[in-house]
Amino acid sequence: MHSDKTIPATSNIGSYEERAASFDWSVAEAELGWSEGDPINIGAVCTDRICEQGLGAKLALLWEDSHGKERKYTFDELRVATNKYARYLQDIGVSPQDRVCVFMDRIPDFYISFLGILKLGGIAQPLFSAFGPESLVVRLQDADTKVALTTMRHVRKLRKIRQDLPNLETIVVVDCPDVSKLKEGEVAFSLDAAEPVEEFEAYPAWRETPSVLHYTSGTTGKPKGALHVHGSVIQQYISAKWVLDLGPDDVYWCTADPGWVTGTSYGIIGAWANGVTQMIYDGGFSSEAWYKLIAKYGVTIWYSAPTAIRLLMRDGKELAWKHDLSSLRHLISVGEPLNAEAVIWSEETFGKPFYDSYWQTETGSIIITNYPGMDVRPGSMGKPFPGIEAKVVDLQTHEPIDEPGRVGLIAIKPFWPSIMRGYWNNTPGYFSKFDRGWYLTGDRSSIDADGYFWFVGRDDDVINTGGHLVGPFEIESALLEHDAVAESAAVGTPDKVNMEVVKAFITLKPGFEPSDDLELEIMNFVRKRLSPLAMPQVIEFATTLPKTRSGKIMRRVLRAQEWGEPIGDISTLEND
Ligand code: PRX
């Protein structure tokens, strides 16, 4: 299906084909006033640099929560507030390259402390606030995290695991009304009460200095910490400008949580490196509330996800039309396949299509995407970002495929500025992502004769629920801790809104019988330990699970059954 979009005169990228043909990263570096060998610090690029450009009085953050509480920060206020965090962390003994986790809801302190950590040269480890103790402990142990920043609401989850974290020196509670509520090793910090810090000399990181550690789930083992560097801002800056089309008068809303990579690469860095005003909403999904926010703040650029779009679709066009959404000028989506219906629906509802963008925690920035003004082929992810060489390669040999329409793995030619520089504590895992001179994404796609990428699916067992990756191994490990569970397998099962949700197949230990109560108990058991996303929405009690002759559970067979797909090669399946 082909629509007839033409390039708007205002598009930052201009002609994609021309940019792609002539691009090299020095274009972005020059715009940032940086050249090889100079220090570069993301915290300073997003705050000090913008103020030096004379934009200190411009609004950086328009924040609102679900109770209607509001805060506003100008770029100068953001600069001073990030300095406060940097100075405070320095005073409590944080040194450059120490890991500092941010474990909070989407409150201003999240965004500000993240940049403060970077200004100090620390490694920021953002974590999703819905994580339970078990999801937290593996990530904090692996990263050897020194300081955790959190709020009264979430500190109790850290307390539960404190004894397992001997290297976690300090928990900083940023909204503590009364220090008598704190336990040993916990301190209170208040951004509002802290003395202004007018000057803080940002740590002179160079482009390869580690900056951000984002954990992402794999098929096996623990979550992997993708380590990024300060030089990633070069790519985050230019891709935010060209793909999100951010400009001086925009009000930008990225709906992603900063516990996930979209919420930092584009919900903090890309936007503020461009000196753009961001609106941030600390509240759950509600079509009505979202439309009201767009109208109230005059949101012009909206970066969201297919699951959210499907929820908006469920509530109907009429609801959208009750609100003045005329400020919207460009809509972009990420995280899951953006189905053609969603693109068409958004065109009918908002007068604009959602433009798909594809990337990963590991790639650090948008890799394949549709650009404002480009001919959008609904259902396609678009074309590689200028400066990115992407192909599909044969599933087995990893040789590039030139034949249009043939499915292979999406492969990208290393290195680009924002690619991860390693998985924390997991060098073999990192090297396993490269073969024959390519970085292998682990996603399957084809490319049509005109160079558009068409996503097919993941090449592993990781479950993508509502745009968030959850690892089957983590879920299965949590399930096995339940007294009644003998064996388990977690796979994705189709879901209308979230694309897929977790389904667990479980065999019970002797003495336990399947029941609705047990099902509910097991679901909650996982939710509390890991997160609501990892909680199985469906549990099927089985008498046996399909296994290989060597005893490995074949999730692939269960998954195929859920999706009504052919089971494929089962020659290694155990004979019952
Ligand atoms: O499977 C792809 C899917 O999400 C994965 C990356 O997830 P994560 O590392 O959490 O980063 C999410 C934010 C970029 C990919 O390997 N994915 C991402 N974008 C798309 C997508 N699948 C289809 N279409 C997309 N546009």
Short mmCIF file of N, CA and C and ligand atoms in Angstrom, two decimals, residues 215-217 260-263 266 303 306 333-338 355-366 368-369 379-381 410 433 439 441-444 455-460 462 464 467-470 499, ligand 1:
data_model
loop_
_atom_site.label_atom_id
_atom_site.label_comp_id
_atom_site.label_asym_id
_atom_site.label_seq_id
_atom_site.Cartn_x
_atom_site.Cartn_y
_atom_site.Cartn_z
N TYR A 215 19.80 -1.97 30.89
CA TYR A 215 19.65 -3.43 30.87
C TYR A 215 18.54 -3.84 29.91
N THR A 216 18.82 -4.91 29.18
CA THR A 216 17.83 -5.42 28.23
C THR A 216 17.80 -6.93 28.34
N SER A 217 16.67 -7.52 28.00
CA SER A 217 16.52 -8.96 28.22
C SER A 217 16.94 -9.77 27.02
N TRP A 260 13.54 2.77 30.14
CA TRP A 260 13.82 2.07 28.89
C TRP A 260 14.54 3.03 27.96
N VAL A 261 15.21 2.47 26.98
CA VAL A 261 16.14 3.29 26.19
C VAL A 261 15.46 4.43 25.41
N THR A 262 14.25 4.24 24.95
CA THR A 262 13.61 5.34 24.21
C THR A 262 13.45 6.56 25.11
N GLY A 263 13.12 6.28 26.36
CA GLY A 263 12.90 7.37 27.31
C GLY A 263 14.16 8.13 27.70
N TYR A 266 15.80 9.47 23.54
CA TYR A 266 14.96 10.51 22.91
C TYR A 266 14.07 11.26 23.89
N TYR A 303 6.17 11.21 20.05
CA TYR A 303 6.90 9.95 19.82
C TYR A 303 6.28 8.91 20.74
N PRO A 306 3.25 1.54 19.17
CA PRO A 306 2.06 0.89 18.59
C PRO A 306 1.02 0.47 19.63
N SER A 333 6.55 6.46 15.81
CA SER A 333 6.28 5.30 16.65
C SER A 333 7.53 4.43 16.73
N VAL A 334 7.64 3.66 17.82
CA VAL A 334 8.81 2.78 17.99
C VAL A 334 8.49 1.60 18.90
N GLY A 335 9.25 0.55 18.77
CA GLY A 335 9.25 -0.51 19.77
C GLY A 335 8.64 -1.81 19.33
N GLU A 336 7.70 -1.74 18.40
CA GLU A 336 7.03 -2.95 17.92
C GLU A 336 6.62 -2.66 16.48
N PRO A 337 6.21 -3.73 15.79
CA PRO A 337 5.75 -3.48 14.43
C PRO A 337 4.55 -2.54 14.43
N LEU A 338 4.62 -1.55 13.57
CA LEU A 338 3.52 -0.60 13.44
C LEU A 338 2.66 -1.08 12.28
N TYR A 355 4.82 7.69 11.80
CA TYR A 355 5.98 7.23 11.05
C TYR A 355 6.70 6.21 11.90
N ASP A 356 7.01 5.07 11.35
CA ASP A 356 7.66 4.03 12.13
C ASP A 356 9.16 4.31 12.26
N SER A 357 9.70 3.91 13.42
CA SER A 357 11.16 3.96 13.58
C SER A 357 11.59 2.68 14.28
N TYR A 358 12.73 2.17 13.88
CA TYR A 358 13.22 0.89 14.40
C TYR A 358 14.61 1.06 14.97
N TRP A 359 14.81 0.52 16.14
CA TRP A 359 16.16 0.46 16.74
C TRP A 359 16.11 -0.42 17.96
N GLN A 360 17.20 -0.45 18.72
CA GLN A 360 17.30 -1.34 19.88
C GLN A 360 18.08 -0.65 20.99
N THR A 361 17.96 -1.19 22.19
CA THR A 361 18.79 -0.71 23.30
C THR A 361 20.25 -0.68 22.85
N GLU A 362 20.66 -1.73 22.19
CA GLU A 362 22.07 -1.88 21.80
C GLU A 362 22.51 -0.86 20.74
N THR A 363 21.58 -0.43 19.90
CA THR A 363 21.99 0.50 18.83
C THR A 363 22.03 1.94 19.33
N GLY A 364 21.38 2.21 20.45
CA GLY A 364 21.46 3.52 21.09
C GLY A 364 20.65 4.61 20.43
N SER A 365 20.40 4.48 19.14
CA SER A 365 19.66 5.49 18.37
C SER A 365 18.85 4.80 17.28
N ILE A 366 17.99 5.59 16.67
CA ILE A 366 17.16 5.11 15.56
C ILE A 366 18.06 4.66 14.41
N ILE A 368 16.63 2.39 11.49
CA ILE A 368 15.87 2.29 10.25
C ILE A 368 14.55 3.03 10.51
N THR A 369 14.15 3.87 9.57
CA THR A 369 13.00 4.71 9.90
C THR A 369 12.39 5.40 8.68
N GLY A 379 3.21 -0.12 7.10
CA GLY A 379 3.62 -1.49 7.41
C GLY A 379 5.12 -1.69 7.26
N SER A 380 5.79 -0.73 6.58
CA SER A 380 7.24 -0.85 6.42
C SER A 380 7.95 0.01 7.46
N MET A 381 9.15 -0.39 7.88
CA MET A 381 9.89 0.40 8.86
C MET A 381 10.64 1.55 8.23
N ILE A 410 18.37 -8.64 10.19
CA ILE A 410 18.82 -7.26 9.98
C ILE A 410 20.24 -7.16 10.55
N LYS A 433 27.28 -10.91 19.20
CA LYS A 433 26.38 -10.09 18.38
C LYS A 433 27.01 -9.70 17.03
N TYR A 439 27.08 -6.23 12.72
CA TYR A 439 26.37 -6.35 14.00
C TYR A 439 25.03 -6.98 13.68
N THR A 441 21.28 -7.87 14.59
CA THR A 441 20.25 -7.36 15.50
C THR A 441 19.44 -8.48 16.15
N GLY A 442 19.36 -9.65 15.46
CA GLY A 442 18.49 -10.71 15.97
C GLY A 442 17.04 -10.51 15.54
N ASP A 443 16.79 -9.56 14.64
CA ASP A 443 15.43 -9.37 14.10
C ASP A 443 15.41 -9.80 12.64
N ARG A 444 14.28 -10.34 12.23
CA ARG A 444 14.14 -10.77 10.84
C ARG A 444 13.36 -9.73 10.04
N PHE A 455 9.57 -5.52 8.59
CA PHE A 455 9.86 -6.34 9.77
C PHE A 455 9.06 -7.64 9.73
N VAL A 456 9.72 -8.73 10.11
CA VAL A 456 9.03 -10.03 10.13
C VAL A 456 8.86 -10.54 11.56
N GLY A 457 9.91 -10.44 12.37
CA GLY A 457 9.79 -10.93 13.75
C GLY A 457 11.16 -11.09 14.36
N ARG A 458 11.17 -11.45 15.63
CA ARG A 458 12.46 -11.67 16.29
C ARG A 458 12.97 -13.06 15.96
N ASP A 459 14.27 -13.19 16.03
CA ASP A 459 14.87 -14.47 15.72
C ASP A 459 15.18 -15.26 17.01
N ASP A 460 14.69 -14.76 18.14
CA ASP A 460 14.95 -15.46 19.40
C ASP A 460 13.64 -15.60 20.18
N VAL A 462 12.77 -13.96 22.95
CA VAL A 462 12.43 -12.81 23.80
C VAL A 462 11.01 -12.35 23.48
N ASN A 464 8.17 -9.53 23.29
CA ASN A 464 8.01 -8.08 23.16
C ASN A 464 6.57 -7.74 23.50
N GLY A 467 5.89 -3.33 23.43
CA GLY A 467 7.12 -2.60 23.12
C GLY A 467 8.21 -2.80 24.16
N HIS A 468 7.95 -3.60 25.18
CA HIS A 468 8.97 -3.86 26.20
C HIS A 468 9.43 -5.30 26.12
N LEU A 469 10.74 -5.47 26.10
CA LEU A 469 11.27 -6.82 25.99
C LEU A 469 11.31 -7.47 27.36
N VAL A 470 10.81 -8.70 27.46
CA VAL A 470 11.00 -9.46 28.69
C VAL A 470 11.60 -10.82 28.33
N MET A 499 0.32 -6.63 21.35
CA MET A 499 0.92 -7.47 20.31
C MET A 499 1.14 -8.87 20.86
O1 PRX B 1 12.48 -6.68 18.03
C1 PRX B 1 12.71 -5.32 17.76
C2 PRX B 1 11.64 -4.47 18.44
O2 PRX B 1 12.15 -4.12 19.71
C3 PRX B 1 13.48 -4.62 19.85
C4 PRX B 1 14.32 -3.66 20.61
O3 PRX B 1 13.79 -3.49 21.88
P1 PRX B 1 14.56 -2.61 22.93
O4 PRX B 1 15.99 -3.00 22.97
O5 PRX B 1 13.80 -2.67 24.21
O6 PRX B 1 14.49 -1.17 22.35
C5 PRX B 1 13.23 -0.60 22.20
C6 PRX B 1 13.37 0.83 21.75
C7 PRX B 1 13.94 1.00 20.45
C8 PRX B 1 13.97 -4.84 18.45
O7 PRX B 1 15.03 -5.78 18.41
N1 PRX B 1 11.38 -3.23 17.69
C9 PRX B 1 11.85 -1.99 17.93
N2 PRX B 1 11.34 -1.11 17.04
C10 PRX B 1 10.58 -1.83 16.19
C11 PRX B 1 10.61 -3.17 16.61
N3 PRX B 1 9.95 -4.15 15.94
C12 PRX B 1 9.24 -3.79 14.85
N4 PRX B 1 9.15 -2.51 14.40
C13 PRX B 1 9.80 -1.50 15.05
N5 PRX B 1 9.70 -0.25 14.61
#
